[in-house]
Coordinates of C-alpha atoms in Angstrom, one line a residue:
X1 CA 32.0 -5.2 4.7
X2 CA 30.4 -4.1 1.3
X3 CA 31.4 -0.5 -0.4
X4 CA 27.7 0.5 0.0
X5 CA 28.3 -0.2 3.8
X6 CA 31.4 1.3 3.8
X7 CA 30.1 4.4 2.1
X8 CA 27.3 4.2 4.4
X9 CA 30.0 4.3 7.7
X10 CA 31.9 7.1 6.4
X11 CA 28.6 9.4 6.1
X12 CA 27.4 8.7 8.9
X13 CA 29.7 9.2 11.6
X14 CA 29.9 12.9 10.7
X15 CA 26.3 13.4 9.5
X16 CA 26.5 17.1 9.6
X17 CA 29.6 17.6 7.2
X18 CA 30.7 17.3 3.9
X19 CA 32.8 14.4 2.9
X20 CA 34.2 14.9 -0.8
X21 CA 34.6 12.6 -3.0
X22 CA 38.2 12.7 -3.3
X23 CA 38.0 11.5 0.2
X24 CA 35.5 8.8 0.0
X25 CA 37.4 7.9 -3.1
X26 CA 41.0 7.8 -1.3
X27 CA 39.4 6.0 2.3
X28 CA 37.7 3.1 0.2
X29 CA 40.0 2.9 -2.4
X30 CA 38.0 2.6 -5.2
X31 CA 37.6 5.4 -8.4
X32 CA 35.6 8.3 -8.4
X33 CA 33.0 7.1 -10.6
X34 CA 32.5 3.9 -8.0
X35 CA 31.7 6.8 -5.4
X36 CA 29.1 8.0 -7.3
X37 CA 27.5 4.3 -8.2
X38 CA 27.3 3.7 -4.7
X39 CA 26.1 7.2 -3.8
X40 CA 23.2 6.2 -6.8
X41 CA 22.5 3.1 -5.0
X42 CA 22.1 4.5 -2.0
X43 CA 19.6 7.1 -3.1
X44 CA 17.5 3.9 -5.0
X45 CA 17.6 2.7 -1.4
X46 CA 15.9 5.7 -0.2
X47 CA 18.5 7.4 1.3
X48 CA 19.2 11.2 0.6
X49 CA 21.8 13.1 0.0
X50 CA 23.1 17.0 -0.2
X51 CA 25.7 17.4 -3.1
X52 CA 27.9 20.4 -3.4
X53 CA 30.9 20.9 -5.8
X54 CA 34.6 21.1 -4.0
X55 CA 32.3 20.3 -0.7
X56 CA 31.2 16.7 -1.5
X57 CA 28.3 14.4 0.3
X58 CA 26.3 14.4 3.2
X59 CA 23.1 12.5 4.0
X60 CA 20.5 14.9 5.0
X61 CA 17.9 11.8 5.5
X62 CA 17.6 8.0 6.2
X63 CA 15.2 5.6 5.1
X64 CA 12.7 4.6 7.8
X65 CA 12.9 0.7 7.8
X66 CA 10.6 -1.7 9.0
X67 CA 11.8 -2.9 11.9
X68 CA 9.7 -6.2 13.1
X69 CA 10.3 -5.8 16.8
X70 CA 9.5 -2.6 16.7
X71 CA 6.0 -3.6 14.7
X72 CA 5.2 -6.1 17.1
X73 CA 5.3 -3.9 20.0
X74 CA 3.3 -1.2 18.3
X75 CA 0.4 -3.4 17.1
X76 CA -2.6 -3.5 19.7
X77 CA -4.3 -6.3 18.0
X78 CA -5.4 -9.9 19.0
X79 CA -4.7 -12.0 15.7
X80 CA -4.3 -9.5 12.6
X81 CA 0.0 -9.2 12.2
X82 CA 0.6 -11.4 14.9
X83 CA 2.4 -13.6 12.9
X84 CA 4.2 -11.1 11.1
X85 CA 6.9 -11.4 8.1
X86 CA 9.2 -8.7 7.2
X87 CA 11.2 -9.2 4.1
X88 CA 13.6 -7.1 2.7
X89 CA 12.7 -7.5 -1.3
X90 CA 10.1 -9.9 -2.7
X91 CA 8.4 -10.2 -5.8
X92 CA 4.9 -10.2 -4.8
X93 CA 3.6 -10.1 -0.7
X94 CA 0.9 -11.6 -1.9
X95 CA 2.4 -14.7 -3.5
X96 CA 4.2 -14.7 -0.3
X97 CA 1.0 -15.0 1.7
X98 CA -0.4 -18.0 -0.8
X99 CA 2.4 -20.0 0.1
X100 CA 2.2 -19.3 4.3
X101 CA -2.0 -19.9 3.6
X102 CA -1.1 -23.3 2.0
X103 CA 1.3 -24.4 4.6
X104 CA -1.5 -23.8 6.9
X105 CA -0.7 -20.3 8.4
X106 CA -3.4 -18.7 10.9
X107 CA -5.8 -16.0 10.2
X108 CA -4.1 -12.9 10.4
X109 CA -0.4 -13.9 9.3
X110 CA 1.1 -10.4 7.9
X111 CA 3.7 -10.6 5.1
X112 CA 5.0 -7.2 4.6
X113 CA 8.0 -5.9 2.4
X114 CA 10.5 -3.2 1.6
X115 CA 9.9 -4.3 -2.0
X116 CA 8.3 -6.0 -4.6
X117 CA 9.6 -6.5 -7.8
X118 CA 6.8 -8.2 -9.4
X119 CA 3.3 -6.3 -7.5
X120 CA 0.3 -6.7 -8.9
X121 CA -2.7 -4.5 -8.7
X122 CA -6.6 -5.6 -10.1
X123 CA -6.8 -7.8 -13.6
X124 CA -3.0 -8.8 -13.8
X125 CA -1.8 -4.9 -13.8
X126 CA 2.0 -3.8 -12.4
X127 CA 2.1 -2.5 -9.0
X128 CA 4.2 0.4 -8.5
X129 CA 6.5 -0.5 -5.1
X130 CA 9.9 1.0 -5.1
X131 CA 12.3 0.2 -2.1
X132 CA 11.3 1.8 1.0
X133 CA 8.8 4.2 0.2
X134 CA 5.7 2.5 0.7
X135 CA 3.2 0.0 2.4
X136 CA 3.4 -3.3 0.7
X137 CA 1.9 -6.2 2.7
X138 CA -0.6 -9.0 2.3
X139 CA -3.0 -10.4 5.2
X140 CA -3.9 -14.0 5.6
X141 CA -7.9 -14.4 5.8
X142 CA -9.9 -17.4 6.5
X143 CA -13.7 -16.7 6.8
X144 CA -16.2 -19.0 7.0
X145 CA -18.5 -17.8 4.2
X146 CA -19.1 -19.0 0.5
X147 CA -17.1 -17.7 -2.1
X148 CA -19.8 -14.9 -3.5
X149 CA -19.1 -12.8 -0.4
X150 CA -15.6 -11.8 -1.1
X151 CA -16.6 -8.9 -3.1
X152 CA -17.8 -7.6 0.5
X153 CA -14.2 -8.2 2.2
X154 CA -12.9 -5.7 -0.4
X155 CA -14.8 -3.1 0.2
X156 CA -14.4 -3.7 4.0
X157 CA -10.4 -3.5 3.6
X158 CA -10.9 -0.6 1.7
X159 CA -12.4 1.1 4.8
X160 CA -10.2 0.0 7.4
X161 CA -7.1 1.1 5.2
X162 CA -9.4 4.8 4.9
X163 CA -9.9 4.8 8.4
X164 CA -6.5 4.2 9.7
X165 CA -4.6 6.8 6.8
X166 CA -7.1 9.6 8.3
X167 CA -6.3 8.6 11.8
X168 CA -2.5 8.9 11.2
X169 CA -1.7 10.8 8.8
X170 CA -4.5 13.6 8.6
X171 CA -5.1 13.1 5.0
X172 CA -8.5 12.9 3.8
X173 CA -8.4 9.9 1.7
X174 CA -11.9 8.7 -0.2
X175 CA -12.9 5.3 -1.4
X176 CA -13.4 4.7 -4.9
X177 CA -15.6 1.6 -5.5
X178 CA -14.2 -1.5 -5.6
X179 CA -10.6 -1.0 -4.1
X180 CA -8.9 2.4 -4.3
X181 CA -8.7 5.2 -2.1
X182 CA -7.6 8.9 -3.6
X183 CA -7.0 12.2 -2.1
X184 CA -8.3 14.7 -4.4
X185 CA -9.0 12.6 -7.4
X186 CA -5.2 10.6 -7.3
X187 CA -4.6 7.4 -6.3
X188 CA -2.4 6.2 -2.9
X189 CA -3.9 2.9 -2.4
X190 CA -5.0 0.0 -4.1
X191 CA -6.4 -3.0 -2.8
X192 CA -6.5 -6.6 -3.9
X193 CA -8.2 -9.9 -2.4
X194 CA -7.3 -13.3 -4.0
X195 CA -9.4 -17.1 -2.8
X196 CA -8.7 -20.2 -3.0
X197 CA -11.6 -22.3 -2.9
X198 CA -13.5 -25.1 -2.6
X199 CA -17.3 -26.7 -3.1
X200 CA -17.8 -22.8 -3.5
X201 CA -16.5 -21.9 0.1
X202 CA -13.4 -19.9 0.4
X203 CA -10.8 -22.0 1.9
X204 CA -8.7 -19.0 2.8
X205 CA -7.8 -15.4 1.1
X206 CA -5.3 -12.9 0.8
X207 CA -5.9 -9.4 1.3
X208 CA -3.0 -7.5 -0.6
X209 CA -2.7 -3.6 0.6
X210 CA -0.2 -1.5 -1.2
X211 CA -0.2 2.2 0.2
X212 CA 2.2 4.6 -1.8
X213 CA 3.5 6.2 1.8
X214 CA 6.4 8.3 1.4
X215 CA 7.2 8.7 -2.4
X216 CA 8.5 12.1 -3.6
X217 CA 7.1 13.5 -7.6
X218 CA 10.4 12.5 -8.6
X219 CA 9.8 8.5 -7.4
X220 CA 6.9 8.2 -10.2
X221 CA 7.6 6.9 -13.7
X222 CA 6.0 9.5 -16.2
X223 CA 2.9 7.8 -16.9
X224 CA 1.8 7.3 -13.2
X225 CA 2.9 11.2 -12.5
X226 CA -1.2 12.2 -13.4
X227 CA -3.2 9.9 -11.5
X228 CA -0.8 8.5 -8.3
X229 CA -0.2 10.6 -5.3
X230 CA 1.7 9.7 -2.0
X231 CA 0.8 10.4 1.9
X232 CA 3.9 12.0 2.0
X233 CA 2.7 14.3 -0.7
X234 CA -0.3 14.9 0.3
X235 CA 0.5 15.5 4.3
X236 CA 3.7 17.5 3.7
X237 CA 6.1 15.8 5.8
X238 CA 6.9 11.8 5.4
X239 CA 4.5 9.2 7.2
X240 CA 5.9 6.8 10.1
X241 CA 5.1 3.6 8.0
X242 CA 4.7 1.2 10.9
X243 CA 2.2 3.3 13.0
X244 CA 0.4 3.5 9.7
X245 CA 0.8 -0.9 9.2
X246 CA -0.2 -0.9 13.0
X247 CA -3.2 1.3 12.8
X248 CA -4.6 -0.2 9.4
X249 CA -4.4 -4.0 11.5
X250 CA -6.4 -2.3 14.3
X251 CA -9.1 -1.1 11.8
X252 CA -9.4 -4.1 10.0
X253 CA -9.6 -6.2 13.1
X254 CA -12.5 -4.1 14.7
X255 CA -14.3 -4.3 11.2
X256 CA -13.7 -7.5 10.5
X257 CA -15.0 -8.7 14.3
X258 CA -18.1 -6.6 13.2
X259 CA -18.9 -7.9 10.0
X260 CA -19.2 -11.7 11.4
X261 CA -21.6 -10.1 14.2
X262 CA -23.9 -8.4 12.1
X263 CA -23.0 -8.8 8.4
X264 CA -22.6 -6.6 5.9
X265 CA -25.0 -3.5 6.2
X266 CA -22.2 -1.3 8.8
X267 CA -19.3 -2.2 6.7
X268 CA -21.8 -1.0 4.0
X269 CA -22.5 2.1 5.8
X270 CA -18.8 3.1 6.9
X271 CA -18.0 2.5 3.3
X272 CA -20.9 4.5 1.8
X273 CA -19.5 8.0 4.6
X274 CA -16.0 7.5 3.2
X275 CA -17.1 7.0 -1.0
X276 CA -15.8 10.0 -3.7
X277 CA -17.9 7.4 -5.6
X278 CA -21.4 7.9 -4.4
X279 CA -23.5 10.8 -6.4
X280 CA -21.1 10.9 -9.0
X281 CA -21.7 10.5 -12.9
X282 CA -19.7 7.1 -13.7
X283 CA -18.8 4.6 -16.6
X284 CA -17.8 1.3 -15.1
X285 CA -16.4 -1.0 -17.4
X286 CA -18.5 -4.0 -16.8
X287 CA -17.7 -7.3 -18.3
X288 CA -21.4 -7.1 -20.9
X289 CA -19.7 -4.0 -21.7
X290 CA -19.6 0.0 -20.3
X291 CA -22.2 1.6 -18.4
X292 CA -22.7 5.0 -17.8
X293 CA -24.9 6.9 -15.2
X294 CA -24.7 8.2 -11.7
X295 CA -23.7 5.6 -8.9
X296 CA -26.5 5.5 -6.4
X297 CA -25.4 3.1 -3.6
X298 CA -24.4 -0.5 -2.5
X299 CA -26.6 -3.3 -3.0
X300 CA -26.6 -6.0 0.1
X301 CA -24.1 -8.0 -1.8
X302 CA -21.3 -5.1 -2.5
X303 CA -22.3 -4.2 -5.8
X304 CA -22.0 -1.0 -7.0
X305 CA -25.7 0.2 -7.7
X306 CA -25.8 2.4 -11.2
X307 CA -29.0 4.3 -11.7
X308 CA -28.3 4.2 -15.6
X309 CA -29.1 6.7 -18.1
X310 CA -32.5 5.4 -18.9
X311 CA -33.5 5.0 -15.7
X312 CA -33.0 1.8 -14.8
X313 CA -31.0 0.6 -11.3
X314 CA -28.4 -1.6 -12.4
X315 CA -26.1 -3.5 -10.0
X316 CA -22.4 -3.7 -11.1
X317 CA -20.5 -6.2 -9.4
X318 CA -17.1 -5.7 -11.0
X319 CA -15.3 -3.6 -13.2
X320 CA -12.9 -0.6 -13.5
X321 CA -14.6 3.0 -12.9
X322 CA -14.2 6.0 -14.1
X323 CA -15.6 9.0 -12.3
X324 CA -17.0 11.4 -15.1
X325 CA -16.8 15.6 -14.4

């Protein structure tokens, strides 16, 4: 048995005392300065912890863990997390996923972890996924449509992910064109789809979803403090992660079933009742260069429709945006 586990044993079995340090110290037999490591370890791992001086430790909360069992029995889908993954620590679900897609996994194969070490958000950029306070998973897609309708899938993630935070966690979360949602302004999801290819057909996709659930101020490096926010923030109390996994599967599943019915124009039209986009004065930073005006709508394809400062209505069909005050 490891120290950590050790540590973990002593705490536990009296969770509503104190133990000092001098005690933790003499039962493991390792220094005082190891106690405090492991108690620092601990906390990384999301667990938390009441310090007082001549008192000691005790844990006043335990991470929530995503239990796989317990997932399975909670989702109420037909294919989406099915096939479900759970990993402890991981670079990058979504790297994860390309391999299971290439080996041939189904539709609907979920990879979800505790961690990633290496996530990636939109044009290369670090994802922000600290051990057990988020949502980090990726979904295994494989429509039957040409490449140049992917743009679409985003946007339709975007409002199952919308749809299910609302349903479970109260917090009313907007969608900010292509693939973020925010709550007043800050971000707590971002949303990424990756093809593979070929004779311009999508051969299968990965829909990466990482939702910053139950991260405290404190979890944010400085430069993220601004402009991220968590559910956990936002709702006051922390969010149960898998009814949120379970209920974001759900979503996309009915969407997703509505979208090969009848295309694009409902996924269009949930999207356009859940935008903090729509009506608002916007640059986008297109790749012929910025443009700035007021963003009117969706076009049939997913673009973003910008009725520009001379008056022309000018369909943007990727880029970063900035909503202007």
């Amino acid at each position: 048995m490891s120290e950590k586990e050790t540590l973990l044993d002593l705490l536990l079995a009296s969770p509503q005392e104190f133990v000092s340090g001098e005690e933790i110290s003499r039962r493991l037999s390792v220094s005082r300065t190891a106690v405090w490591k492991q108690i620092n370890k601990l906390r990384e791992a999301g667990y938390e912890f009441e310090a007082v001086p001549n008192k000691g430790y005790r844990i006043v909360n335990k991470p929530e863990r995503i239990d796989t069992l317990t997932l399975l029995k909670t989702l109420k889908t037909n294919t989406a997390g099915k096939k479900l993954k759970v990993l402890e620590t991981t670079v990058s679900t979504q790297e994860e996923a390309k391999a299971l897609a290439e080996a041939g996994a189904p539709e609907g194969t979920l990879v979800v972890a505790e961690e990633q070490t290496g996530g990636k958000g939109r044009l290369g950029r670090k994802w922000f996924s600290p051990k057990g306070k988020g949502v980090w998973m990726s979904l295994v897609l494989r429509p039957k449509q040409p490449l140049h309708y992917m743009p679409q899938l985003t946007l339709l993630t975007g409002v199952a992910v919308c749809r299910a935070v609302r349903r479970t966690t109260g917090v009313m979360a907007g969608l900010k064109w292509p693939n973020d949602l925010l709550v007043d302004g800050r971000k707590i999801c971002g949303i990424l789809l990756e093809s593979a290819a070929e004779d311009e057909y999508v051969r299968y996709c990965i829909a990466g979803i990482g939702i910053s659930a139950n991260l405290d101020p404190d979890d944010y490096p400085d430069e993220l403090k601004s402009v991220a926010t968590s559910l956990k923030i936002e709702a006051g109390h922390p969010v149960d992660r898998v009814q949120l996994i379970a209920a974001a599967m759900e979503e996309f599943e009915t969407l997703y079933r509505l979208y090969q019915q009848e295309g694009f124009a409902p996924i269009a039209s949930l999207w356009e009742a859940l935008s903090v986009t729509l009506g608002k004065r916007v640059t986008v930073g297109a790749a012929s260069g910025p443009v700035t005006g007021q963003a009117l709508k969706l076009d049939p394809h997913g673009a973003l429709v910008i009725l520009t400062e001379d008056g022309r209505e000018l369909p943007v069909f990727s880029g970063d945006v900035e909503l202007r005050r």
